[in-house]
mmCIF file of N, CA and C in Angstrom:
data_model
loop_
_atom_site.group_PDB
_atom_site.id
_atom_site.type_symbol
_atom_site.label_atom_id
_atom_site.label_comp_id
_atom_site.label_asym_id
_atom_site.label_seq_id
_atom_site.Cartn_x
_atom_site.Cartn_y
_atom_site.Cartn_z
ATOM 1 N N UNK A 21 3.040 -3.444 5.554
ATOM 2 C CA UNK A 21 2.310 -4.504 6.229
ATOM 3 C C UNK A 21 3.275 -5.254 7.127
ATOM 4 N N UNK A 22 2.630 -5.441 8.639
ATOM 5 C CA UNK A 22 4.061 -6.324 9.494
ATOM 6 C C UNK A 22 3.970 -8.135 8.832
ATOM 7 N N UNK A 23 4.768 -8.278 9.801
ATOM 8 C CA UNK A 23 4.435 -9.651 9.702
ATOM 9 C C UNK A 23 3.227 -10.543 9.770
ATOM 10 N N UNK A 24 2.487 -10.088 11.151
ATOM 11 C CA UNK A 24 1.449 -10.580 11.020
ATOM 12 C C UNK A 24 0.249 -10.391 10.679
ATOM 13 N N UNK A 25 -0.243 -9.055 9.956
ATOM 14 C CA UNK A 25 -0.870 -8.794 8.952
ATOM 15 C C UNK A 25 -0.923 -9.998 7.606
ATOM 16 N N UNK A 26 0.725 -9.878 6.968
ATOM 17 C CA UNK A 26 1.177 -11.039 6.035
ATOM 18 C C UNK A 26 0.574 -12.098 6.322
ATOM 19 N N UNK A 27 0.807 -13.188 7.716
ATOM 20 C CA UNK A 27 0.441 -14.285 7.888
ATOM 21 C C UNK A 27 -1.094 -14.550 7.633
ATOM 22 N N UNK A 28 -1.631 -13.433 8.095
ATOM 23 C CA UNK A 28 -3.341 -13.680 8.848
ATOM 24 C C UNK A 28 -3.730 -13.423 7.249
ATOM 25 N N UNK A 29 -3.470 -12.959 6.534
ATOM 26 C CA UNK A 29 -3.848 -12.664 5.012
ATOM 27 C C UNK A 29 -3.684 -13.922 4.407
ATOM 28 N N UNK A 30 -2.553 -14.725 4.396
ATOM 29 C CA UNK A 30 -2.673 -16.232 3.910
ATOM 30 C C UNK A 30 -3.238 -17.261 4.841
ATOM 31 N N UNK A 31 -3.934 -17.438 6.159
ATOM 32 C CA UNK A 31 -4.216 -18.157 6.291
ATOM 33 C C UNK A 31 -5.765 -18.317 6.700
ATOM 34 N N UNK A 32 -6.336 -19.444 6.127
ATOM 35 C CA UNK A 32 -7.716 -19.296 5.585
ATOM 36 C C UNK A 32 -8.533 -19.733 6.999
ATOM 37 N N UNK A 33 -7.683 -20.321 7.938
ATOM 38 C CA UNK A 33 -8.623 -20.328 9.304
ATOM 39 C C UNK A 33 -9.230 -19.006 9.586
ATOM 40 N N UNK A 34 -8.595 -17.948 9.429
ATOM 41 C CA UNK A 34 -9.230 -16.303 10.114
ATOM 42 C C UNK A 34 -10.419 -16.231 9.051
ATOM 43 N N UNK A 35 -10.816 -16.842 8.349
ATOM 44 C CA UNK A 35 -12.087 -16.824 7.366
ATOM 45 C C UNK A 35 -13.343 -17.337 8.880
ATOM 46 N N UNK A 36 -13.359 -18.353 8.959
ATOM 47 C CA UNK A 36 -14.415 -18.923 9.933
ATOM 48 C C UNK A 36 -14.029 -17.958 11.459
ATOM 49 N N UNK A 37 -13.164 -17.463 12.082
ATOM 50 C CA UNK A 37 -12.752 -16.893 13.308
ATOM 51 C C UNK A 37 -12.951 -15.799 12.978
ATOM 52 N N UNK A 38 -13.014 -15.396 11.937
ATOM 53 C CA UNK A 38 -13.566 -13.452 11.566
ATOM 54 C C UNK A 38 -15.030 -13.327 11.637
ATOM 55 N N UNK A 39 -15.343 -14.926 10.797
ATOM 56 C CA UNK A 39 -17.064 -15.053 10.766
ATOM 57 C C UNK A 39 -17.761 -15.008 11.675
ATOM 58 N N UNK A 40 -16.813 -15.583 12.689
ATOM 59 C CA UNK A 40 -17.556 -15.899 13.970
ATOM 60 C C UNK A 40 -17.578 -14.641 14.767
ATOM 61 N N UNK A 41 -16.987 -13.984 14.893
ATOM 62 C CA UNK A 41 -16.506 -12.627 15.218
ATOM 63 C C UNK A 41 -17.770 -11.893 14.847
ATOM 64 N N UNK A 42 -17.612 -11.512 13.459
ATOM 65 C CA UNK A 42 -18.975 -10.805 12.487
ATOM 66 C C UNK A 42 -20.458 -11.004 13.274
ATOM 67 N N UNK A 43 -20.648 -12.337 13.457
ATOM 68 C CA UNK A 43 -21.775 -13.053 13.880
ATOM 69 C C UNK A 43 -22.140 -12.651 15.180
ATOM 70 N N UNK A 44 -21.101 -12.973 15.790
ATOM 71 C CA UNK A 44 -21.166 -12.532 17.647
ATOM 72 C C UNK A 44 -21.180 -10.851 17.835
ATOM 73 N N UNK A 45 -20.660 -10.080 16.853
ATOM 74 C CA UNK A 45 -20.445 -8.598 17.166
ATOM 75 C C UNK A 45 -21.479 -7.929 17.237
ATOM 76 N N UNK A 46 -21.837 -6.495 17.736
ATOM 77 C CA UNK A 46 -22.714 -5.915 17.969
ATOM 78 C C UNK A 46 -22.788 -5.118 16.677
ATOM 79 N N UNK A 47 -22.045 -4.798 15.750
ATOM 80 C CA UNK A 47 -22.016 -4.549 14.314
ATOM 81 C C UNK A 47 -23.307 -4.338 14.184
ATOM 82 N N UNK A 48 -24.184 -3.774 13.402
ATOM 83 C CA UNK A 48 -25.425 -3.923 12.285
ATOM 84 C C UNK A 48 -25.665 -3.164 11.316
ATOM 85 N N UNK A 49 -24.635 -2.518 11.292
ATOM 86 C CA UNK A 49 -24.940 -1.899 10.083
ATOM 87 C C UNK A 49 -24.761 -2.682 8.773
ATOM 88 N N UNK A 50 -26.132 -3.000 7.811
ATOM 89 C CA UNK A 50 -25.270 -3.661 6.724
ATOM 90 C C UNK A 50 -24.542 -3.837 5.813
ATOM 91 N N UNK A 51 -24.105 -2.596 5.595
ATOM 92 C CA UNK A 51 -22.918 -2.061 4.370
ATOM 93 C C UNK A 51 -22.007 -2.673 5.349
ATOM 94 N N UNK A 52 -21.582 -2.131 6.563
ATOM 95 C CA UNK A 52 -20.540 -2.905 7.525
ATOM 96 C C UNK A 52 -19.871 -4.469 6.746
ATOM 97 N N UNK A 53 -21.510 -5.036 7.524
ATOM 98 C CA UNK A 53 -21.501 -6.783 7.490
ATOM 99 C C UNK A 53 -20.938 -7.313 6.085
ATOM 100 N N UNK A 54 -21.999 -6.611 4.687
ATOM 101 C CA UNK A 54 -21.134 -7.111 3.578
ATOM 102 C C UNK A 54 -19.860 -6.882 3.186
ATOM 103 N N UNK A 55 -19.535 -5.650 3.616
ATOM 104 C CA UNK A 55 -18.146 -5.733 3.507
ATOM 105 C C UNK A 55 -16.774 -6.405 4.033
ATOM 106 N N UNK A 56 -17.852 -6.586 5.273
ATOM 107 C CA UNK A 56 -16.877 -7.313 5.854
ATOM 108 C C UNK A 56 -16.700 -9.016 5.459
ATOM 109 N N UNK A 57 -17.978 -9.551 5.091
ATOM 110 C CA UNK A 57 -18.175 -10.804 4.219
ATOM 111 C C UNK A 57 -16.879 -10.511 2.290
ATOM 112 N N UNK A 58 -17.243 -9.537 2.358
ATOM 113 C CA UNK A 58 -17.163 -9.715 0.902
ATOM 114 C C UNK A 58 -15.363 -9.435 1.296
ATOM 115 N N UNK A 59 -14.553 -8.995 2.070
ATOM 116 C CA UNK A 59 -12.955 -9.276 2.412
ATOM 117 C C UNK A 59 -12.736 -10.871 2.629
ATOM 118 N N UNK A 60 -13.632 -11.377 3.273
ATOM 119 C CA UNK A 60 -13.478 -12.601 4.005
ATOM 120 C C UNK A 60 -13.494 -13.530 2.378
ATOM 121 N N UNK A 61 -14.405 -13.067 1.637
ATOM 122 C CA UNK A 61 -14.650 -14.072 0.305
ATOM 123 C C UNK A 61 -13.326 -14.340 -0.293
ATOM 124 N N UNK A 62 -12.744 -12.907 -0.918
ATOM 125 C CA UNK A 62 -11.576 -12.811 -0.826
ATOM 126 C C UNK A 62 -10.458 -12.780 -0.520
ATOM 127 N N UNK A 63 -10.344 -13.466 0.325
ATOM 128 C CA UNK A 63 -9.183 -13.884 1.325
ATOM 129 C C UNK A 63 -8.527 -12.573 1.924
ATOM 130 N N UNK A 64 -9.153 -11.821 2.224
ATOM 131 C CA UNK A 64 -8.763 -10.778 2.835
ATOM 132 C C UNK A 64 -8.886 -10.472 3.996
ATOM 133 N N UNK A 65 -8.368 -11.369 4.818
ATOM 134 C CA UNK A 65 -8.613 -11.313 6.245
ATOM 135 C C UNK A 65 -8.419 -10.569 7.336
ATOM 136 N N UNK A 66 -7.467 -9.784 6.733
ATOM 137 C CA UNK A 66 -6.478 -8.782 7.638
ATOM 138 C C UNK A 66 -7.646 -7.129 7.109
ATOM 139 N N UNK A 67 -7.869 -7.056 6.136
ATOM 140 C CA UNK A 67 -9.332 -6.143 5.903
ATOM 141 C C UNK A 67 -10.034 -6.275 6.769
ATOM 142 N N UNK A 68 -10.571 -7.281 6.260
ATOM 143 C CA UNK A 68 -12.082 -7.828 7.388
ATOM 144 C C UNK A 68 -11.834 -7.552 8.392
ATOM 145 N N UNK A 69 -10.872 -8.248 9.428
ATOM 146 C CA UNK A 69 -10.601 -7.996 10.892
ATOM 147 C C UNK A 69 -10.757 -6.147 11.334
ATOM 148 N N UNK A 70 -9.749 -5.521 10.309
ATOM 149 C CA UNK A 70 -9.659 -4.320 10.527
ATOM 150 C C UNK A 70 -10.881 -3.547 10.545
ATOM 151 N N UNK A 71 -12.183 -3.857 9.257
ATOM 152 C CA UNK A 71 -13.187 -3.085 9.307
ATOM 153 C C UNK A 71 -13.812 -3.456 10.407
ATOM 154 N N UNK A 72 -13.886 -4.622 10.553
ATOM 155 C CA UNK A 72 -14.781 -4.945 11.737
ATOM 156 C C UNK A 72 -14.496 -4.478 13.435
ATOM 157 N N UNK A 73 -13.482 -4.204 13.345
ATOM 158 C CA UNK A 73 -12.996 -3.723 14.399
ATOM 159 C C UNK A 73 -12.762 -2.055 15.008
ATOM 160 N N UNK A 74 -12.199 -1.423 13.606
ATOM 161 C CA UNK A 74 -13.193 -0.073 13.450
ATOM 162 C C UNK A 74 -14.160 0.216 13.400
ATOM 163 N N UNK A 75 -15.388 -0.262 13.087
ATOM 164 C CA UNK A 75 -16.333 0.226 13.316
ATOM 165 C C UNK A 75 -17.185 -0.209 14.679
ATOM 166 N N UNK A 76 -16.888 -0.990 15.657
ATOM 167 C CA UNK A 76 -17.246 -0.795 16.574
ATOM 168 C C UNK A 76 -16.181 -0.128 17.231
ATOM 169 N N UNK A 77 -15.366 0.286 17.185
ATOM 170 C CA UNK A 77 -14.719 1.033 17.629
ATOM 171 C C UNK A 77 -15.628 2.524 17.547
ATOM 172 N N UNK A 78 -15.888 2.885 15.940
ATOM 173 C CA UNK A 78 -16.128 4.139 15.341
ATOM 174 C C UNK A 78 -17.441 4.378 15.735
ATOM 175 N N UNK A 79 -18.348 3.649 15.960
ATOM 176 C CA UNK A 79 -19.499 3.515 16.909
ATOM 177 C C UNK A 79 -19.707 3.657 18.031
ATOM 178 N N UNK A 80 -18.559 3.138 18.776
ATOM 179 C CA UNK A 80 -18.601 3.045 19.925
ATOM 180 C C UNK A 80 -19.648 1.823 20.431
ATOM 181 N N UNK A 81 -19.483 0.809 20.206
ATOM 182 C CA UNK A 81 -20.524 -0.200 20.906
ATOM 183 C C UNK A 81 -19.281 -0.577 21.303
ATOM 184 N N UNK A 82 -20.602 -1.126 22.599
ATOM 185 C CA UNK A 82 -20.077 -1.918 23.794
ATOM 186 C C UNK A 82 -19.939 -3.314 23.653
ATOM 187 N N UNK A 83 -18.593 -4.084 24.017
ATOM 188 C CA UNK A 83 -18.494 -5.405 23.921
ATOM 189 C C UNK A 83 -17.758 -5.467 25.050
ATOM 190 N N UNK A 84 -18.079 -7.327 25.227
ATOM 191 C CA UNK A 84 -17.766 -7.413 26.707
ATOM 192 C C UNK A 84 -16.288 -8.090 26.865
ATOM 193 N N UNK A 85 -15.673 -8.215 27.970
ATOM 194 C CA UNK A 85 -14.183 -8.623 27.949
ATOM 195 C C UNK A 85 -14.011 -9.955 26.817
ATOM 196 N N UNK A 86 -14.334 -10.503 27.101
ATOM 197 C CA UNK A 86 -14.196 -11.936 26.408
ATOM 198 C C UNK A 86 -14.204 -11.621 24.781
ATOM 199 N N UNK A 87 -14.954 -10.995 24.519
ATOM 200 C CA UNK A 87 -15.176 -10.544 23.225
ATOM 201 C C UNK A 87 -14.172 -9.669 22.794
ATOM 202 N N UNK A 88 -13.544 -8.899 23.635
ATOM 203 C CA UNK A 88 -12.990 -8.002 22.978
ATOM 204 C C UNK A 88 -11.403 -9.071 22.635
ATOM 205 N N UNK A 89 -11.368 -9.804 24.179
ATOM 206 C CA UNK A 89 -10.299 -10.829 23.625
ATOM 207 C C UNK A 89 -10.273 -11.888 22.179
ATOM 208 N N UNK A 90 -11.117 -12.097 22.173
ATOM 209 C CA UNK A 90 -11.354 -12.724 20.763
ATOM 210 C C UNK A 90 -10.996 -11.964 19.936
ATOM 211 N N UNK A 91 -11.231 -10.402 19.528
ATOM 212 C CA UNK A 91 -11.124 -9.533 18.755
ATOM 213 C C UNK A 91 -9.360 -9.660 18.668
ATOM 214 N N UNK A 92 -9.013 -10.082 19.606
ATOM 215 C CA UNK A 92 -7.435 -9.635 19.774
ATOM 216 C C UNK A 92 -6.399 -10.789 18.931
ATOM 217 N N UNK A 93 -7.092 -12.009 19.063
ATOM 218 C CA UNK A 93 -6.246 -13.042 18.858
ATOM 219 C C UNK A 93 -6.047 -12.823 17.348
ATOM 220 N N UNK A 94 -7.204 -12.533 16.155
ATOM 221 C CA UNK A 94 -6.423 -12.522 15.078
ATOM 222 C C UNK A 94 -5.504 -11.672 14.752
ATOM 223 N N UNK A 95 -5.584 -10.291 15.329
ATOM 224 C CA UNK A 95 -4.882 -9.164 14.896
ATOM 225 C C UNK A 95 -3.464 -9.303 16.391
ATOM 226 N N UNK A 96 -3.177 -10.490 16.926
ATOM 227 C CA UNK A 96 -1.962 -10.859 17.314
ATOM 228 C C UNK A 96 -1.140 -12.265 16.796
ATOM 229 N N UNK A 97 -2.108 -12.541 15.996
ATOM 230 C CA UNK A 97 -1.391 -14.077 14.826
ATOM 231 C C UNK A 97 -1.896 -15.223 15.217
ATOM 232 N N UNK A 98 -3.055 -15.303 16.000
ATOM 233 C CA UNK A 98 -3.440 -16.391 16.412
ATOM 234 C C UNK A 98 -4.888 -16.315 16.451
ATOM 235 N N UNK A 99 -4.990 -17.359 15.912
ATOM 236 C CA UNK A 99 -6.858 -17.278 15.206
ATOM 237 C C UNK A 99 -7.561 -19.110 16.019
ATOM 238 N N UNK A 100 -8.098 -18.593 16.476
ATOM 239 C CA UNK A 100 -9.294 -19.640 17.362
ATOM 240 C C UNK A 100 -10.511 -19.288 17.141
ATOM 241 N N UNK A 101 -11.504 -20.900 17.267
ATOM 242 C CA UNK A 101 -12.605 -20.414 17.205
ATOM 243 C C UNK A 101 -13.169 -20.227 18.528
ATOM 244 N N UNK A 102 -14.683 -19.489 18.676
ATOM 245 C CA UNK A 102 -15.028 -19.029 19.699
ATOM 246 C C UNK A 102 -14.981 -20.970 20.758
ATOM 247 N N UNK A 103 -15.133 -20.615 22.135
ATOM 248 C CA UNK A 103 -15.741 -21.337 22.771
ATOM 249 C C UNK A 103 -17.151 -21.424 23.364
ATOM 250 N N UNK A 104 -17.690 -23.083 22.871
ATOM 251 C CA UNK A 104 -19.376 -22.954 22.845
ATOM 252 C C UNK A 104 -19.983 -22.187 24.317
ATOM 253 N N UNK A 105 -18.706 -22.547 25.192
ATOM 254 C CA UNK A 105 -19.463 -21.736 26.470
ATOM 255 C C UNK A 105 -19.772 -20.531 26.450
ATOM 256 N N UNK A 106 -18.894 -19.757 25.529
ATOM 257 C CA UNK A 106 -19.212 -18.386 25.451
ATOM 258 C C UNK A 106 -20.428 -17.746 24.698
ATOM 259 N N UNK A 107 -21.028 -18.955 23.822
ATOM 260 C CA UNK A 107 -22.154 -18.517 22.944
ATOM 261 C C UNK A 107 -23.458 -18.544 23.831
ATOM 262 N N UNK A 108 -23.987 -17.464 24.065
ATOM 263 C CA UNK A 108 -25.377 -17.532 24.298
ATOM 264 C C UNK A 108 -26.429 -17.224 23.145
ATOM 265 N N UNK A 109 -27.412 -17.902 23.503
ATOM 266 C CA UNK A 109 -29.021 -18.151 22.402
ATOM 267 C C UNK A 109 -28.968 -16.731 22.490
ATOM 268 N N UNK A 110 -29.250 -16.105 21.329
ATOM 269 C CA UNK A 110 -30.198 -15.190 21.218
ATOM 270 C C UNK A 110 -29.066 -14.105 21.416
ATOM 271 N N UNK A 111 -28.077 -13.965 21.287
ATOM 272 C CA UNK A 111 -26.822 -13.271 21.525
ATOM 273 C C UNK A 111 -25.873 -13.192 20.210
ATOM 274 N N UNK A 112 -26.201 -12.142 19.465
ATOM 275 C CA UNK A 112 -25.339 -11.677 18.464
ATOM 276 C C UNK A 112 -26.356 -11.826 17.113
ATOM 277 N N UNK A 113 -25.742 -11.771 15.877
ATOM 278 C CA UNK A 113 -26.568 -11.494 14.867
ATOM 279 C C UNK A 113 -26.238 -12.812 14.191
ATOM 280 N N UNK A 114 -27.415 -13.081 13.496
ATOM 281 C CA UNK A 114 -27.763 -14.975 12.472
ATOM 282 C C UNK A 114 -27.178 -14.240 11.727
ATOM 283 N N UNK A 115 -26.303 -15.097 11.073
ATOM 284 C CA UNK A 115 -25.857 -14.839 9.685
ATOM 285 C C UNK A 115 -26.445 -14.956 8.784
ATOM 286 N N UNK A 116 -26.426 -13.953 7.873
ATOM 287 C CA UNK A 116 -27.725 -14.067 6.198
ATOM 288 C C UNK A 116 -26.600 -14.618 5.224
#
């Protein structure tokens, strides 16, 4: 594991910035989603990021620049939450 794998695993901000991620992603499969919830429960952040990121990868869905930058910041050590400008209504999946 590098370094910043290590970090993003102890720190509990990438919990809400993964969520938000989850939420906004084109993801739907739901074995995906819980799994990816159920890393996040467990402080497993550096999981989460990873599944979630393979499988649209492994899918192949389309996400748009901005998004994919978001995707980037946790898995480079730096975890933000989205910006409200970037949220559109009706754009991404409600969280259950």
């Amino acid at each position: 594991m590098d370094g910043k794998s290590g970090a993003m695993m102890q720190n509990p901000r990438y919990r809400t910035v993964i969520t938000e991620l989850l939420t906004d992603s084109p993801v739907v499969r739901e074995q995906v989603v819980k799994d990816v919830r159920e890393f996040l429960a467990v402080g497993e952040y550096a999981l989460a990021c990873e599944t979630l990121c393979g499988w649209i990868h492994e899918d192949d869905l389309a996400i748009s620049s901005a998004f994919h930058e978001r995707l980037r910041q946790p898995a480079d050590g730096g975890a933000y939450s989205r910006p409200s400008s970037e949220v559109s209504p009706g754009k991404g999946r409600n969280p259950t």
